[in-house]
Amino acid sequence: MIGQLLNERYKIIERLGTGGFGETYIAEDKSRFNHRCVVKRLRPQPQANTRWVEEAFQKEAYTLQRLQHDQIPQLLAFFNENNEFFLVQELIDGRNLGQILTPGKGWTEHEVIFLLRDILQVLAFVHQERTIHRDIKPANLIIRNSDKKIFLIDFGAVKEVTTQVYDNEGKVIEAIGVGTPGYMAPEQARGTPDLCSDIYAVGIVAIEALIGKRPVVDSRTLKVIWQDQLEVSVRDDLVQFLTKMVDPIPYRRYQSALEALPIANNLTQTIISPPPPYQSDLEALSIANNLTQTIISPPPPPPPPPIKYAGFSMRLVAEILDITIVGIPSFVFTELDNANYPQDQFWVRLLVCYVILGFVYSTVMESSQFQGTVGKLLLGIVVTDINGTSLTFEQCAKRYFCKLLSYLTLFIGFFMAGFTKKKTTLHDLISGSLVIRK
C-alpha cells in the first residue's frame, strides 16, 4: 500500500506493523499540509455481511471519537474503501512501554507504583465513558518523547467488529476474540469482557515490569503466579493491590479504574522516590537546558505563516465569476426547453436550473482536491473547515444551501465578510467553513 492515496487525502508512506486484523501505516494528510498521521487498515472476515459490519464499525468508531482526552490519540477520520475499514488517528511521537522494559531486569516497587498510577489515570477516563479498552499491553502504552506522558492506544472495540460474522438480520453468529494472550482476563478469553478485564491487564503489565518478565498463569486454577519470582522483597500493600487486580474471579477485582486509581494514588503519597524509567531523563533534560542557556545558539526557526483570510472584495469578484459560469449554461438550458412551457414561467425555471447547476458545481469543486470553484481558484483562494482541513461533499452541500440563505437576506449575509474577524459570511458561520488565501 506504500504510495497509495486513501479517501483522496491520506498518502501511505511507511508501514508501522501488521497483525491478524490488518495493518498500521504512517500517512501524510494532503489536505492538512502533509501533516503526518496513523492509518489503521482493518479487514473484516470474508464471510461477514458487509452491511452489518459497516453499521457496527461506524457505531464503534463514533464511540472512539467521543473519547476526547489529552492522553488518547485523537480519532481524525474513519471510512470504508473497497470493503476494507480504515481509522485515521493522531500520530504520537514516542516509544512504547515494551521498548523500555528490559527482559530479566525488574523495576523497583516505587517505579511500578508510579507506572500503575499513570496508566490508571487515563484508563479511569475511558471507564467513566463506559468503554472497555480490551487490549492493554506494553505495546499499546506509548510514552511521548516531549513530556513522557503515557498514551493509551489501539482500542480493541473496532477490531472486534471486523472479526464478527453477521446473519441477514444483523445478529452475530461467529466472532473471533480480540486481545493478547497473557494479558487477557479469563472472562475476556471466553468472549465476555468487562471494565474489570482492563484492570486485570494493567495488573499483568505492572507485574511484568516488577519481575522483568511476563508472569505465568496456572492452567488449572487460572491464578497468576508471580510472587515467588521476585528477586527483592516488595511492600505488602503493593502485593495486595496487584493480587486483587489479577484475581481470576471478575467480581473479586477492582471493578473499574475509577475504583483502583485512589489506591494507586495513596501508594504514591507514601514514598519519595525518583520517577519511573520512562520519566527519568526529564531531570537530565532540565539540567541540559539550563546549561545551554549560557551558549549562543542559532535563533529558532520562524513560526509558520499565519492564515490569510480572503477579503470581501476578493470574494465578491470570485462570486461574480461563478455566477457567470453557472448562469450562462442555466440560461441556455432554459431557453432550449422554452417551447414546452408557458413564457411566464421562464424566470422561475431559470432560477430552478441555476440552483441545481450551482449545487452540483459548487459541491463537486469545493470538495475536490482543488478546494474551490473556478472563480476562487482564479483568485488564489480555497474553502476549508475552521481547522484548515478540506471539506467533505456533505459539508460543501450544507455550505451551498446556507449560501442560499445569504441570498435571501438581501445579500446581508455576504456583506458580513467585510466586518467579521476572519472575513466570514453568514453561510461560512452556519456551515463552519472558511475562505482563505493559498
Short mmCIF file of C-alpha atoms in Angstrom, two decimals:
data_model
loop_
_atom_site.label_atom_id
_atom_site.label_comp_id
_atom_site.label_asym_id
_atom_site.label_seq_id
_atom_site.Cartn_x
_atom_site.Cartn_y
_atom_site.Cartn_z
CA MET A 1 0.00 0.00 0.00
CA ILE A 2 3.02 2.29 0.15
CA GLY A 3 2.33 5.32 -2.04
CA GLN A 4 -1.42 4.66 -2.23
CA LEU A 5 -3.83 7.58 -1.67
CA LEU A 6 -6.78 6.68 0.57
CA ASN A 7 -10.01 8.65 0.74
CA GLU A 8 -8.41 11.09 -1.74
CA ARG A 9 -6.26 12.63 1.00
CA TYR A 10 -4.17 10.13 3.04
CA LYS A 11 -0.97 9.08 1.26
CA ILE A 12 0.61 5.96 2.77
CA ILE A 13 4.36 6.46 3.26
CA GLU A 14 5.50 3.81 5.76
CA ARG A 15 4.31 0.58 7.39
CA LEU A 16 4.35 0.52 11.19
CA GLY A 17 3.18 -3.01 11.84
CA THR A 18 0.89 -5.85 10.88
CA GLY A 19 -1.31 -8.33 12.70
CA GLY A 20 -4.20 -10.73 12.37
CA PHE A 21 -6.76 -7.92 11.97
CA GLY A 22 -4.91 -5.70 9.49
CA GLU A 23 -2.01 -3.30 9.19
CA THR A 24 -0.92 0.05 10.59
CA TYR A 25 0.75 2.75 8.49
CA ILE A 26 2.12 6.26 8.73
CA ALA A 27 0.45 8.55 6.21
CA GLU A 28 0.58 12.16 5.08
CA ASP A 29 -2.68 14.12 5.10
CA LYS A 30 -2.61 16.00 1.80
CA SER A 31 -5.46 18.21 2.99
CA ARG A 32 -3.51 19.40 6.06
CA PHE A 33 -0.16 20.44 4.60
CA ASN A 34 1.18 16.83 4.62
CA HIS A 35 0.60 16.53 8.37
CA ARG A 36 1.55 13.00 9.44
CA CYS A 37 -0.98 10.64 10.98
CA VAL A 38 -1.57 6.94 11.65
CA VAL A 39 -3.83 4.91 9.34
CA LYS A 40 -5.13 1.55 10.57
CA ARG A 41 -6.43 -0.86 7.97
CA LEU A 42 -8.95 -3.38 9.34
CA ARG A 43 -10.11 -6.29 7.24
CA PRO A 44 -13.47 -7.95 8.04
CA GLN A 45 -13.87 -11.73 7.86
CA PRO A 46 -14.60 -12.94 4.30
CA GLN A 47 -17.91 -14.48 5.40
CA ALA A 48 -19.09 -11.30 7.13
CA ASN A 49 -22.18 -9.44 5.94
CA THR A 50 -20.68 -6.13 4.77
CA ARG A 51 -23.81 -4.12 5.56
CA TRP A 52 -23.92 -5.10 9.23
CA VAL A 53 -20.14 -4.87 9.60
CA GLU A 54 -20.17 -1.31 8.30
CA GLU A 55 -23.00 -0.25 10.62
CA ALA A 56 -21.25 -1.79 13.64
CA PHE A 57 -17.91 -0.28 12.57
CA GLN A 58 -19.40 3.21 12.38
CA LYS A 59 -21.04 2.77 15.78
CA GLU A 60 -17.77 1.76 17.45
CA ALA A 61 -15.82 4.47 15.61
CA TYR A 62 -18.23 7.10 16.95
CA THR A 63 -17.58 5.67 20.42
CA LEU A 64 -13.83 6.18 19.96
CA GLN A 65 -14.46 9.66 18.60
CA ARG A 66 -16.19 10.50 21.87
CA LEU A 67 -13.04 9.66 23.89
CA GLN A 68 -11.52 13.15 23.85
CA HIS A 69 -8.57 13.04 26.29
CA ASP A 70 -5.08 14.52 26.14
CA GLN A 71 -3.55 11.03 26.61
CA ILE A 72 -5.59 9.24 23.95
CA PRO A 73 -4.69 9.78 20.27
CA GLN A 74 -7.41 11.79 18.58
CA LEU A 75 -9.55 9.92 16.05
CA LEU A 76 -9.31 12.07 12.90
CA ALA A 77 -11.40 10.06 10.44
CA PHE A 78 -12.91 6.66 9.67
CA PHE A 79 -14.16 5.34 6.34
CA ASN A 80 -14.86 2.26 4.22
CA GLU A 81 -12.97 1.81 0.96
CA ASN A 82 -13.09 -1.33 -1.21
CA ASN A 83 -14.84 -3.26 1.60
CA GLU A 84 -11.96 -2.52 3.96
CA PHE A 85 -12.26 -0.28 7.00
CA PHE A 86 -9.80 2.45 7.90
CA LEU A 87 -9.19 4.54 11.02
CA VAL A 88 -7.08 7.69 10.92
CA GLN A 89 -5.57 8.79 14.23
CA GLU A 90 -3.16 11.31 15.66
CA LEU A 91 0.49 10.22 15.44
CA ILE A 92 2.24 10.14 18.86
CA ASP A 93 5.99 10.69 18.71
CA GLY A 94 7.42 8.32 21.31
CA ARG A 95 8.28 4.77 22.37
CA ASN A 96 6.01 2.06 23.66
CA LEU A 97 6.46 0.56 27.11
CA GLY A 98 7.57 -2.75 25.61
CA GLN A 99 10.64 -0.99 24.20
CA ILE A 100 11.50 0.39 27.65
CA LEU A 101 11.03 -2.78 29.70
CA THR A 102 14.24 -4.84 29.86
CA PRO A 103 13.76 -8.64 29.90
CA GLY A 104 15.21 -10.13 33.08
CA LYS A 105 15.57 -6.77 34.81
CA GLY A 106 12.70 -5.73 37.04
CA TRP A 107 11.79 -2.25 38.16
CA THR A 108 11.71 -1.16 41.78
CA GLU A 109 8.43 -1.21 43.67
CA HIS A 110 8.40 2.59 43.69
CA GLU A 111 8.75 2.76 39.91
CA VAL A 112 5.94 0.24 39.44
CA ILE A 113 3.63 2.24 41.72
CA PHE A 114 4.14 5.35 39.59
CA LEU A 115 3.53 3.27 36.44
CA LEU A 116 0.24 1.98 37.87
CA ARG A 117 -0.88 5.48 38.74
CA ASP A 118 -0.06 6.87 35.29
CA ILE A 119 -1.91 4.08 33.44
CA LEU A 120 -4.95 4.15 35.71
CA GLN A 121 -5.30 7.93 35.38
CA VAL A 122 -6.06 7.76 31.67
CA LEU A 123 -7.93 4.44 31.96
CA ALA A 124 -10.23 5.99 34.58
CA PHE A 125 -11.47 8.43 31.93
CA VAL A 126 -12.10 5.56 29.50
CA HIS A 127 -14.07 3.62 32.10
CA GLN A 128 -16.00 6.72 33.07
CA GLU A 129 -17.26 6.71 29.48
CA ARG A 130 -18.31 3.06 29.96
CA THR A 131 -15.79 1.90 27.35
CA ILE A 132 -13.58 -1.21 27.61
CA HIS A 133 -10.14 -0.97 26.04
CA ARG A 134 -9.78 -4.77 25.61
CA ASP A 135 -6.13 -4.83 24.59
CA ILE A 136 -3.95 -3.21 27.27
CA LYS A 137 -0.33 -4.37 26.97
CA PRO A 138 3.12 -2.72 26.88
CA ALA A 139 2.99 -2.25 23.09
CA ASN A 140 -0.22 -0.21 23.43
CA LEU A 141 1.17 2.18 26.03
CA ILE A 142 3.11 4.94 24.24
CA ILE A 143 5.40 7.30 26.17
CA ARG A 144 5.52 10.62 24.30
CA ASN A 145 9.05 11.95 23.87
CA SER A 146 8.23 15.58 24.58
CA ASP A 147 6.72 15.24 28.07
CA LYS A 148 6.92 11.49 28.93
CA LYS A 149 3.15 11.18 29.28
CA ILE A 150 1.64 7.74 28.77
CA PHE A 151 -0.80 7.45 25.87
CA LEU A 152 -3.33 4.63 25.64
CA ILE A 153 -3.63 3.46 22.02
CA ASP A 154 -5.21 0.74 19.86
CA PHE A 155 -8.64 0.17 21.38
CA GLY A 156 -9.99 -3.28 20.55
CA ALA A 157 -13.67 -2.41 20.03
CA VAL A 158 -13.41 -1.67 16.30
CA LYS A 159 -11.13 -4.66 15.72
CA GLU A 160 -13.77 -6.86 17.34
CA VAL A 161 -16.42 -5.58 14.93
CA THR A 162 -14.32 -6.52 11.90
CA THR A 163 -13.86 -10.09 13.17
CA GLN A 164 -17.57 -10.78 13.62
CA VAL A 165 -19.78 -12.65 11.15
CA TYR A 166 -23.41 -11.48 10.92
CA ASP A 167 -26.55 -13.17 9.66
CA ASN A 168 -29.10 -11.45 7.40
CA GLU A 169 -30.77 -9.84 10.42
CA GLY A 170 -27.60 -8.30 11.82
CA LYS A 171 -27.07 -10.85 14.61
CA VAL A 172 -23.56 -12.05 15.38
CA ILE A 173 -23.27 -15.75 14.55
CA GLU A 174 -19.48 -16.08 14.84
CA ALA A 175 -16.73 -13.94 16.37
CA ILE A 176 -13.00 -14.10 16.98
CA GLY A 177 -11.91 -12.77 20.35
CA VAL A 178 -9.88 -9.59 20.48
CA GLY A 179 -6.99 -9.25 22.91
CA THR A 180 -3.48 -10.50 23.54
CA PRO A 181 -2.88 -13.88 25.21
CA GLY A 182 -1.11 -13.45 28.52
CA TYR A 183 -2.81 -10.11 29.18
CA MET A 184 -6.44 -11.17 28.67
CA ALA A 185 -8.56 -11.85 31.71
CA PRO A 186 -10.24 -15.31 31.77
CA GLU A 187 -13.71 -13.90 31.10
CA GLN A 188 -12.39 -11.88 28.14
CA ALA A 189 -10.88 -15.02 26.64
CA ARG A 190 -14.37 -16.54 26.88
CA GLY A 191 -15.81 -13.58 24.95
CA THR A 192 -17.43 -11.65 27.83
CA PRO A 193 -15.08 -8.74 28.68
CA ASP A 194 -15.98 -6.11 31.26
CA LEU A 195 -14.34 -2.99 32.69
CA CYS A 196 -12.55 -5.13 35.27
CA SER A 197 -10.95 -7.07 32.39
CA ASP A 198 -8.85 -3.98 31.71
CA ILE A 199 -7.84 -3.93 35.39
CA TYR A 200 -6.53 -7.49 35.01
CA ALA A 201 -4.41 -6.44 32.01
CA VAL A 202 -2.97 -3.42 33.86
CA GLY A 203 -2.04 -5.72 36.75
CA ILE A 204 -0.22 -8.10 34.38
CA VAL A 205 1.70 -5.18 32.85
CA ALA A 206 2.75 -3.94 36.31
CA ILE A 207 3.84 -7.44 37.42
CA GLU A 208 5.84 -7.83 34.20
CA ALA A 209 7.65 -4.57 34.97
CA LEU A 210 8.27 -5.71 38.56
CA ILE A 211 9.70 -9.19 37.87
CA GLY A 212 11.26 -8.49 34.45
CA LYS A 213 9.12 -10.96 32.51
CA ARG A 214 5.51 -11.82 31.85
CA PRO A 215 4.06 -13.85 34.73
CA VAL A 216 2.85 -17.43 34.36
CA VAL A 217 -0.82 -18.42 34.75
CA ASP A 218 -1.73 -21.73 36.37
CA SER A 219 -3.75 -23.65 33.76
CA ARG A 220 -5.89 -25.33 36.43
CA THR A 221 -6.71 -22.51 38.85
CA LEU A 222 -6.08 -19.62 36.38
CA LYS A 223 -4.19 -17.83 39.17
CA VAL A 224 -1.27 -15.59 38.20
CA ILE A 225 2.00 -16.93 39.64
CA TRP A 226 4.49 -14.16 40.30
CA GLN A 227 5.42 -13.59 43.95
CA ASP A 228 7.94 -16.45 44.04
CA GLN A 229 9.76 -14.82 41.10
CA LEU A 230 10.54 -11.60 42.96
CA GLU A 231 14.25 -11.02 43.45
CA VAL A 232 13.70 -8.48 46.26
CA SER A 233 11.03 -8.04 48.91
CA VAL A 234 8.03 -5.89 47.98
CA ARG A 235 5.80 -3.98 50.38
CA ASP A 236 2.66 -5.82 51.42
CA ASP A 237 0.17 -3.17 50.29
CA LEU A 238 1.53 -3.29 46.72
CA VAL A 239 1.37 -7.10 46.71
CA GLN A 240 -2.24 -6.96 47.90
CA PHE A 241 -3.08 -4.33 45.27
CA LEU A 242 -1.63 -6.37 42.39
CA THR A 243 -3.07 -9.65 43.66
CA LYS A 244 -6.57 -8.19 43.67
CA MET A 245 -6.08 -6.70 40.19
CA VAL A 246 -5.21 -10.08 38.63
CA ASP A 247 -7.69 -12.24 40.52
CA PRO A 248 -9.17 -14.77 38.05
CA ILE A 249 -12.66 -14.19 39.50
CA PRO A 250 -14.01 -10.92 37.98
CA TYR A 251 -16.12 -9.77 40.95
CA ARG A 252 -13.11 -10.04 43.29
CA ARG A 253 -11.15 -7.48 41.29
CA TYR A 254 -11.47 -3.70 41.30
CA GLN A 255 -14.46 -3.23 39.05
CA SER A 256 -13.00 -0.28 37.12
CA ALA A 257 -10.06 2.11 37.02
CA LEU A 258 -12.22 4.59 38.91
CA GLU A 259 -12.11 2.22 41.88
CA ALA A 260 -8.42 1.27 41.54
CA LEU A 261 -6.96 4.74 40.94
CA PRO A 262 -7.45 6.07 44.53
CA ILE A 263 -5.49 3.06 45.82
CA ALA A 264 -2.62 3.82 43.44
CA ASN A 265 -2.68 7.49 44.44
CA ASN A 266 -2.47 6.54 48.13
CA LEU A 267 0.54 4.33 47.40
CA THR A 268 2.39 7.16 45.64
CA GLN A 269 1.80 9.52 48.58
CA THR A 270 3.71 7.25 50.94
CA ILE A 271 7.00 7.37 49.02
CA ILE A 272 9.63 9.87 47.99
CA SER A 273 11.37 8.28 45.05
CA PRO A 274 12.87 9.01 41.63
CA PRO A 275 10.40 8.84 38.74
CA PRO A 276 9.93 5.61 36.76
CA PRO A 277 12.45 4.83 33.96
CA TYR A 278 10.32 6.32 31.21
CA GLN A 279 10.42 9.70 33.02
CA SER A 280 13.95 9.58 34.45
CA ASP A 281 15.51 11.52 31.60
CA LEU A 282 13.26 14.52 32.26
CA GLU A 283 15.60 15.63 35.06
CA ALA A 284 18.66 15.25 32.84
CA LEU A 285 16.91 17.19 30.11
CA SER A 286 16.18 20.02 32.54
CA ILE A 287 19.85 20.23 33.56
CA ALA A 288 20.94 20.23 29.92
CA ASN A 289 18.52 23.04 29.15
CA ASN A 290 19.94 25.13 32.00
CA LEU A 291 23.49 24.60 30.72
CA THR A 292 22.61 25.57 27.17
CA GLN A 293 21.17 28.89 28.31
CA THR A 294 24.75 30.23 28.50
CA ILE A 295 25.61 29.07 24.97
CA ILE A 296 24.99 31.26 21.97
CA SER A 297 22.85 29.19 19.66
CA PRO A 298 21.19 29.94 16.36
CA PRO A 299 17.73 31.50 16.61
CA PRO A 300 14.75 29.14 16.48
CA PRO A 301 13.05 28.63 13.13
CA PRO A 302 10.40 31.20 12.31
CA PRO A 303 6.80 30.24 13.12
CA PRO A 304 4.57 29.13 10.25
CA PRO A 305 2.94 31.98 8.37
CA PRO A 306 -0.47 32.98 9.71
CA ILE A 307 -3.61 32.05 7.81
CA LYS A 308 -4.60 34.78 5.39
CA TYR A 309 -8.35 35.12 5.08
CA ALA A 310 -9.83 36.11 1.74
CA GLY A 311 -11.13 39.70 1.85
CA PHE A 312 -14.61 40.86 0.87
CA SER A 313 -13.60 42.36 -2.49
CA MET A 314 -11.69 39.23 -3.49
CA ARG A 315 -14.64 37.03 -2.57
CA LEU A 316 -17.06 39.33 -4.41
CA VAL A 317 -15.10 39.06 -7.66
CA ALA A 318 -14.92 35.26 -7.29
CA GLU A 319 -18.68 35.13 -6.67
CA ILE A 320 -19.41 37.21 -9.78
CA LEU A 321 -17.22 34.89 -11.88
CA ASP A 322 -19.00 31.81 -10.50
CA ILE A 323 -22.44 33.32 -11.06
CA THR A 324 -21.44 33.91 -14.67
CA ILE A 325 -20.08 30.38 -15.08
CA VAL A 326 -23.28 28.82 -13.73
CA GLY A 327 -25.68 31.42 -15.12
CA ILE A 328 -24.77 31.07 -18.80
CA PRO A 329 -25.47 27.31 -19.12
CA SER A 330 -28.59 27.73 -16.94
CA PHE A 331 -29.91 30.35 -19.38
CA VAL A 332 -29.07 28.18 -22.38
CA PHE A 333 -30.76 25.07 -20.96
CA THR A 334 -33.87 27.03 -20.02
CA GLU A 335 -34.08 28.72 -23.44
CA LEU A 336 -33.67 25.41 -25.29
CA ASP A 337 -36.55 23.89 -23.33
CA ASN A 338 -38.70 27.04 -23.52
CA ALA A 339 -41.04 25.69 -26.17
CA ASN A 340 -42.52 23.13 -23.77
CA TYR A 341 -43.54 25.66 -21.10
CA PRO A 342 -45.50 28.94 -20.92
CA GLN A 343 -43.41 32.07 -21.40
CA ASP A 344 -44.35 33.45 -17.99
CA GLN A 345 -42.58 30.51 -16.31
CA PHE A 346 -39.23 31.30 -17.90
CA TRP A 347 -37.66 33.09 -14.94
CA VAL A 348 -38.91 30.50 -12.44
CA ARG A 349 -37.42 27.68 -14.49
CA LEU A 350 -34.21 29.64 -14.94
CA LEU A 351 -33.92 30.08 -11.16
CA VAL A 352 -34.54 26.35 -10.53
CA CYS A 353 -31.97 25.40 -13.17
CA TYR A 354 -29.45 27.84 -11.69
CA VAL A 355 -29.90 26.41 -8.17
CA ILE A 356 -29.46 22.81 -9.37
CA LEU A 357 -26.41 23.51 -11.56
CA GLY A 358 -24.93 25.73 -8.86
CA PHE A 359 -25.32 22.93 -6.29
CA VAL A 360 -23.50 20.39 -8.48
CA TYR A 361 -20.82 22.89 -9.49
CA SER A 362 -20.07 24.23 -6.01
CA THR A 363 -20.18 20.97 -4.03
CA VAL A 364 -18.12 18.96 -6.52
CA MET A 365 -15.44 21.63 -6.95
CA GLU A 366 -15.13 22.63 -3.28
CA SER A 367 -15.00 19.02 -2.02
CA SER A 368 -12.38 18.04 -4.62
CA GLN A 369 -8.63 18.39 -4.31
CA PHE A 370 -8.96 21.93 -5.73
CA GLN A 371 -10.98 23.02 -2.64
CA GLY A 372 -12.64 25.81 -4.58
CA THR A 373 -14.73 26.81 -7.57
CA VAL A 374 -13.17 28.18 -10.77
CA GLY A 375 -13.80 31.74 -9.62
CA LYS A 376 -11.99 31.12 -6.34
CA LEU A 377 -9.11 29.27 -7.99
CA LEU A 378 -8.52 32.14 -10.42
CA LEU A 379 -8.12 34.48 -7.44
CA GLY A 380 -5.99 32.07 -5.39
CA ILE A 381 -8.47 31.31 -2.61
CA VAL A 382 -9.85 27.99 -1.30
CA VAL A 383 -12.58 26.76 1.05
CA THR A 384 -11.71 24.82 4.26
CA ASP A 385 -13.28 24.00 7.60
CA ILE A 386 -12.40 26.00 10.74
CA ASN A 387 -9.27 23.83 11.27
CA GLY A 388 -7.91 24.42 7.77
CA THR A 389 -8.96 20.93 6.56
CA SER A 390 -10.66 20.33 3.23
CA LEU A 391 -14.44 19.91 3.29
CA THR A 392 -16.32 16.71 2.58
CA PHE A 393 -19.08 16.56 -0.03
CA GLU A 394 -21.71 16.69 2.73
CA GLN A 395 -20.10 19.77 4.30
CA CYS A 396 -19.97 21.50 0.90
CA ALA A 397 -23.64 20.70 0.29
CA LYS A 398 -24.53 22.25 3.65
CA ARG A 399 -22.44 25.30 2.80
CA TYR A 400 -24.22 25.75 -0.56
CA PHE A 401 -27.71 25.71 0.94
CA CYS A 402 -26.54 28.11 3.64
CA LYS A 403 -25.34 30.37 0.85
CA LEU A 404 -28.88 30.47 -0.50
CA LEU A 405 -29.87 31.81 2.92
CA SER A 406 -27.35 34.62 2.47
CA TYR A 407 -29.10 35.47 -0.81
CA LEU A 408 -32.50 35.51 0.91
CA THR A 409 -31.26 38.05 3.46
CA LEU A 410 -30.93 40.58 0.60
CA PHE A 411 -27.19 39.86 0.43
CA ILE A 412 -26.63 41.00 4.03
CA GLY A 413 -25.15 37.54 4.72
CA PHE A 414 -22.46 38.26 2.11
CA PHE A 415 -21.65 41.75 3.42
CA MET A 416 -20.84 40.24 6.84
CA ALA A 417 -17.43 39.29 5.37
CA GLY A 418 -16.49 42.96 5.49
CA PHE A 419 -16.98 43.18 9.27
CA THR A 420 -16.10 39.79 10.81
CA LYS A 421 -12.61 38.98 12.11
CA LYS A 422 -11.99 36.03 9.81
CA LYS A 423 -13.83 37.59 6.83
CA THR A 424 -16.67 35.10 7.27
CA THR A 425 -20.09 35.41 5.68
CA LEU A 426 -23.36 34.16 7.14
CA HIS A 427 -23.10 30.85 5.28
CA ASP A 428 -19.50 30.43 6.49
CA LEU A 429 -20.58 30.83 10.11
CA ILE A 430 -23.51 28.41 9.83
CA SER A 431 -21.60 25.71 7.92
CA GLY A 432 -18.36 26.08 9.92
CA SER A 433 -16.17 26.95 6.95
CA LEU A 434 -13.51 29.48 5.98
CA VAL A 435 -12.34 31.02 2.72
CA ILE A 436 -8.58 31.53 2.85
CA ARG A 437 -5.79 32.60 0.53
CA LYS A 438 -3.43 29.87 -0.61
#
